[in-house]
């Protein structure tokens, strides 16, 4: 009985942990990118926008394969990680976290960019007249006025992270307690004909996803 509970609670906990840390760290990259795409013109902008949005159209296994290459022992990210921490990156929780951040980047950047573009640009002009630097204007003007968009972006990223499968499987495998998230556990349970375990895992994920959708709909109404 306890083994069955552990088989269900472990992957669920790991999925929530992955979604939480993905949501926590992704704004560090998504906010500057959204700001850049919304307010700046530069050569190669269309190419950069397409590159950031690429995970939305690539098959997850294709993206996972390239991440596996760069995070593997011979990849530049994998070698840098090994030099810094003395251990391999691939098939670890940091690996699936990095993969999750890359995979979810479009879902974070697009809502933030839309929020920035809806902002009254006269606010930025006034901040420039008052002598604020671009960084100060971002902290004092842009960020406070984009909190609803940031919240909607975070909810979308969290929800999307809960259901990740292909990318996580490619770079993390199925290591219990480390990389075996709920989606992988469901697949393995069905493959092993353990339908009861698969049913319980699905039963736990459905209400969580439904609550996230309700939160997204409420935030969308607040943004209109």
Short mmCIF file of C-alpha atoms in Angstrom, two decimals:
data_model
loop_
_atom_site.label_atom_id
_atom_site.label_comp_id
_atom_site.label_asym_id
_atom_site.label_seq_id
_atom_site.Cartn_x
_atom_site.Cartn_y
_atom_site.Cartn_z
CA UNK A 1 0.00 0.00 0.00
CA UNK A 2 2.72 2.45 1.02
CA UNK A 3 4.70 1.63 -2.12
CA UNK A 4 1.64 2.50 -4.18
CA UNK A 5 1.18 5.81 -2.38
CA UNK A 6 4.85 6.62 -2.85
CA UNK A 7 4.64 5.73 -6.54
CA UNK A 8 1.86 8.30 -6.94
CA UNK A 9 2.90 11.06 -4.51
CA UNK A 10 6.55 11.12 -5.60
CA UNK A 11 5.92 11.99 -9.28
CA UNK A 12 3.17 14.45 -8.33
CA UNK A 13 5.47 16.23 -5.90
CA UNK A 14 8.23 16.33 -8.52
CA UNK A 15 5.85 17.77 -11.15
CA UNK A 16 4.71 20.51 -8.78
CA UNK A 17 8.32 21.20 -7.78
CA UNK A 18 9.36 21.48 -11.44
CA UNK A 19 6.43 23.76 -12.27
CA UNK A 20 7.14 25.96 -9.25
CA UNK A 21 10.82 26.50 -9.99
CA UNK A 22 10.17 26.97 -13.72
CA UNK A 23 7.63 29.68 -12.87
CA UNK A 24 10.04 31.22 -10.36
CA UNK A 25 13.08 31.46 -12.65
CA UNK A 26 11.61 32.00 -16.09
CA UNK A 27 10.76 35.73 -15.59
CA UNK A 28 14.49 36.44 -15.20
CA UNK A 29 14.86 35.72 -18.92
CA UNK A 30 11.33 36.32 -20.20
CA UNK A 31 10.94 39.87 -18.84
CA UNK A 32 14.03 41.30 -20.60
CA UNK A 33 13.14 39.49 -23.83
CA UNK A 34 9.54 40.72 -23.77
CA UNK A 35 10.77 44.25 -23.06
CA UNK A 36 13.26 44.04 -25.92
CA UNK A 37 10.69 42.77 -28.42
CA UNK A 38 8.04 45.28 -27.35
CA UNK A 39 10.08 48.49 -27.16
CA UNK A 40 13.25 48.08 -29.21
CA UNK A 41 14.03 47.86 -32.91
CA UNK A 42 17.23 46.15 -33.95
CA UNK A 43 18.67 44.20 -36.84
CA UNK A 44 17.66 40.55 -36.72
CA UNK A 45 14.65 41.18 -34.48
CA UNK A 46 12.36 38.91 -36.53
CA UNK A 47 14.96 36.15 -36.38
CA UNK A 48 15.27 36.52 -32.60
CA UNK A 49 11.48 36.47 -32.16
CA UNK A 50 11.20 33.31 -34.27
CA UNK A 51 14.01 31.63 -32.33
CA UNK A 52 12.32 32.34 -28.97
CA UNK A 53 8.96 31.09 -30.29
CA UNK A 54 10.49 27.97 -31.87
CA UNK A 55 9.63 25.62 -28.94
CA UNK A 56 5.93 26.24 -29.65
CA UNK A 57 6.14 24.54 -33.06
CA UNK A 58 9.00 22.07 -32.65
CA UNK A 59 8.05 18.53 -31.63
CA UNK A 60 9.04 18.17 -27.96
CA UNK A 61 11.30 15.21 -28.76
CA UNK A 62 13.20 17.28 -31.33
CA UNK A 63 13.76 20.08 -28.84
CA UNK A 64 14.64 17.50 -26.20
CA UNK A 65 17.20 15.88 -28.50
CA UNK A 66 19.05 19.15 -29.11
CA UNK A 67 18.97 19.96 -25.40
CA UNK A 68 20.30 16.46 -24.74
CA UNK A 69 23.22 17.19 -27.08
CA UNK A 70 24.18 20.55 -25.53
CA UNK A 71 23.65 19.38 -21.94
CA UNK A 72 25.38 16.03 -22.39
CA UNK A 73 28.97 15.29 -21.34
CA UNK A 74 30.29 16.57 -24.69
CA UNK A 75 27.97 19.58 -24.93
CA UNK A 76 29.14 23.05 -23.97
CA UNK A 77 26.48 23.45 -21.27
CA UNK A 78 27.16 19.99 -19.89
CA UNK A 79 30.91 20.61 -19.80
CA UNK A 80 30.45 23.99 -18.12
CA UNK A 81 28.18 22.43 -15.51
CA UNK A 82 30.64 19.63 -14.82
CA UNK A 83 33.50 22.14 -14.46
CA UNK A 84 31.47 24.30 -12.05
CA UNK A 85 29.83 21.62 -9.90
CA UNK A 86 31.85 18.47 -10.51
CA UNK A 87 28.88 16.39 -11.66
CA UNK A 88 27.01 15.70 -14.85
CA UNK A 89 24.00 17.78 -15.75
CA UNK A 90 22.05 15.33 -17.87
CA UNK A 91 19.47 13.06 -16.17
CA UNK A 92 19.19 15.31 -13.13
CA UNK A 93 16.60 17.74 -11.78
CA UNK A 94 18.61 20.82 -12.90
CA UNK A 95 18.57 19.36 -16.43
CA UNK A 96 14.80 19.02 -16.58
CA UNK A 97 14.43 22.46 -14.98
CA UNK A 98 16.60 24.05 -17.68
CA UNK A 99 14.70 22.13 -20.36
CA UNK A 100 11.39 23.25 -18.87
CA UNK A 101 12.49 26.90 -18.89
CA UNK A 102 13.51 26.69 -22.55
CA UNK A 103 10.33 24.84 -23.52
CA UNK A 104 8.07 27.31 -21.71
CA UNK A 105 9.82 30.49 -22.82
CA UNK A 106 7.27 31.38 -25.55
CA UNK A 107 4.40 30.95 -23.07
CA UNK A 108 6.08 33.47 -20.78
CA UNK A 109 7.32 35.98 -23.37
CA UNK A 110 4.17 36.34 -25.47
CA UNK A 111 1.74 37.44 -22.69
CA UNK A 112 4.36 39.78 -21.24
CA UNK A 113 5.06 41.33 -24.62
CA UNK A 114 1.34 41.86 -25.23
CA UNK A 115 1.06 43.57 -21.84
CA UNK A 116 4.03 45.84 -22.57
CA UNK A 117 2.65 46.81 -25.99
CA UNK A 118 -0.71 47.78 -24.45
CA UNK A 119 1.02 50.09 -21.99
CA UNK A 120 0.67 53.85 -22.47
CA UNK A 121 4.01 54.87 -23.98
CA UNK A 122 3.55 58.38 -22.59
CA UNK A 123 4.49 56.93 -19.21
CA UNK A 124 7.89 56.01 -20.59
CA UNK A 125 8.27 59.41 -22.20
CA UNK A 126 7.51 61.10 -18.89
CA UNK A 127 10.01 58.88 -17.09
CA UNK A 128 12.68 59.85 -19.63
CA UNK A 129 11.87 63.55 -19.15
CA UNK A 130 12.22 63.06 -15.39
CA UNK A 131 15.69 61.65 -15.93
CA UNK A 132 15.07 57.97 -15.21
CA UNK A 133 17.42 55.50 -16.84
CA UNK A 134 15.87 52.65 -18.87
CA UNK A 135 16.50 50.26 -15.96
CA UNK A 136 14.89 52.64 -13.47
CA UNK A 137 11.94 53.17 -15.81
CA UNK A 138 11.53 49.42 -16.09
CA UNK A 139 11.54 48.94 -12.32
CA UNK A 140 9.39 51.92 -11.36
CA UNK A 141 7.03 52.30 -14.33
CA UNK A 142 6.87 49.21 -16.54
CA UNK A 143 6.96 46.44 -13.96
CA UNK A 144 4.23 47.83 -11.62
CA UNK A 145 1.95 48.37 -14.63
CA UNK A 146 2.51 44.87 -15.99
CA UNK A 147 1.77 42.80 -12.89
CA UNK A 148 -1.49 41.33 -14.32
CA UNK A 149 0.38 40.20 -17.43
CA UNK A 150 3.17 38.75 -15.31
CA UNK A 151 0.62 36.87 -13.22
CA UNK A 152 -1.13 35.48 -16.32
CA UNK A 153 2.21 34.48 -17.80
CA UNK A 154 3.21 32.72 -14.58
CA UNK A 155 -0.04 30.77 -14.40
CA UNK A 156 0.31 29.64 -18.02
CA UNK A 157 3.90 28.53 -17.46
CA UNK A 158 2.96 26.65 -14.28
CA UNK A 159 0.09 24.85 -16.02
CA UNK A 160 2.19 23.98 -19.06
CA UNK A 161 5.02 22.68 -16.87
CA UNK A 162 2.70 20.23 -15.11
CA UNK A 163 2.02 18.36 -18.35
CA UNK A 164 5.49 18.24 -19.90
CA UNK A 165 6.53 14.85 -21.20
CA UNK A 166 8.70 14.59 -24.33
CA UNK A 167 11.31 17.20 -23.47
CA UNK A 168 11.61 15.99 -19.88
CA UNK A 169 11.91 12.35 -20.93
CA UNK A 170 14.69 13.14 -23.40
CA UNK A 171 16.94 15.06 -21.01
CA UNK A 172 15.91 13.51 -17.69
CA UNK A 173 14.86 9.96 -18.38
CA UNK A 174 12.83 8.40 -15.60
CA UNK A 175 14.87 8.66 -12.40
CA UNK A 176 12.60 8.17 -9.34
CA UNK A 177 12.77 11.13 -7.00
CA UNK A 178 14.81 13.16 -9.47
CA UNK A 179 13.29 13.31 -12.97
CA UNK A 180 10.27 10.98 -12.93
CA UNK A 181 7.46 13.53 -13.15
CA UNK A 182 3.75 12.68 -13.17
CA UNK A 183 3.38 12.55 -16.97
CA UNK A 184 6.20 10.02 -17.25
CA UNK A 185 4.81 8.01 -14.33
CA UNK A 186 1.40 7.86 -16.06
CA UNK A 187 2.97 6.62 -19.29
CA UNK A 188 4.98 3.94 -17.48
CA UNK A 189 1.96 2.85 -15.43
CA UNK A 190 -0.14 2.39 -18.56
CA UNK A 191 2.72 0.59 -20.31
CA UNK A 192 2.96 -1.80 -17.33
CA UNK A 193 -0.85 -2.24 -17.26
CA UNK A 194 -1.06 -0.57 -13.83
CA UNK A 195 -4.21 1.29 -14.70
CA UNK A 196 -5.13 2.02 -11.09
CA UNK A 197 -1.94 4.03 -10.57
CA UNK A 198 -2.43 5.83 -13.87
CA UNK A 199 -6.04 6.63 -12.96
CA UNK A 200 -5.08 8.09 -9.58
CA UNK A 201 -2.33 10.23 -11.11
CA UNK A 202 -4.70 11.53 -13.79
CA UNK A 203 -7.37 12.12 -11.16
CA UNK A 204 -4.94 14.30 -9.21
CA UNK A 205 -3.82 16.31 -12.25
CA UNK A 206 -7.26 17.08 -13.68
CA UNK A 207 -8.52 19.31 -10.83
CA UNK A 208 -5.15 21.05 -10.60
CA UNK A 209 -5.27 21.87 -14.32
CA UNK A 210 -8.91 22.97 -14.04
CA UNK A 211 -8.08 25.38 -11.22
CA UNK A 212 -5.24 26.83 -13.30
CA UNK A 213 -7.61 27.38 -16.26
CA UNK A 214 -10.08 29.18 -14.00
CA UNK A 215 -7.26 31.44 -12.80
CA UNK A 216 -6.19 32.17 -16.40
CA UNK A 217 -9.77 33.05 -17.44
CA UNK A 218 -10.16 35.38 -14.47
CA UNK A 219 -6.87 37.11 -15.25
CA UNK A 220 -7.83 37.48 -18.92
CA UNK A 221 -11.05 39.22 -17.91
CA UNK A 222 -9.11 41.56 -15.64
CA UNK A 223 -6.80 42.47 -18.52
CA UNK A 224 -9.66 43.33 -20.90
#
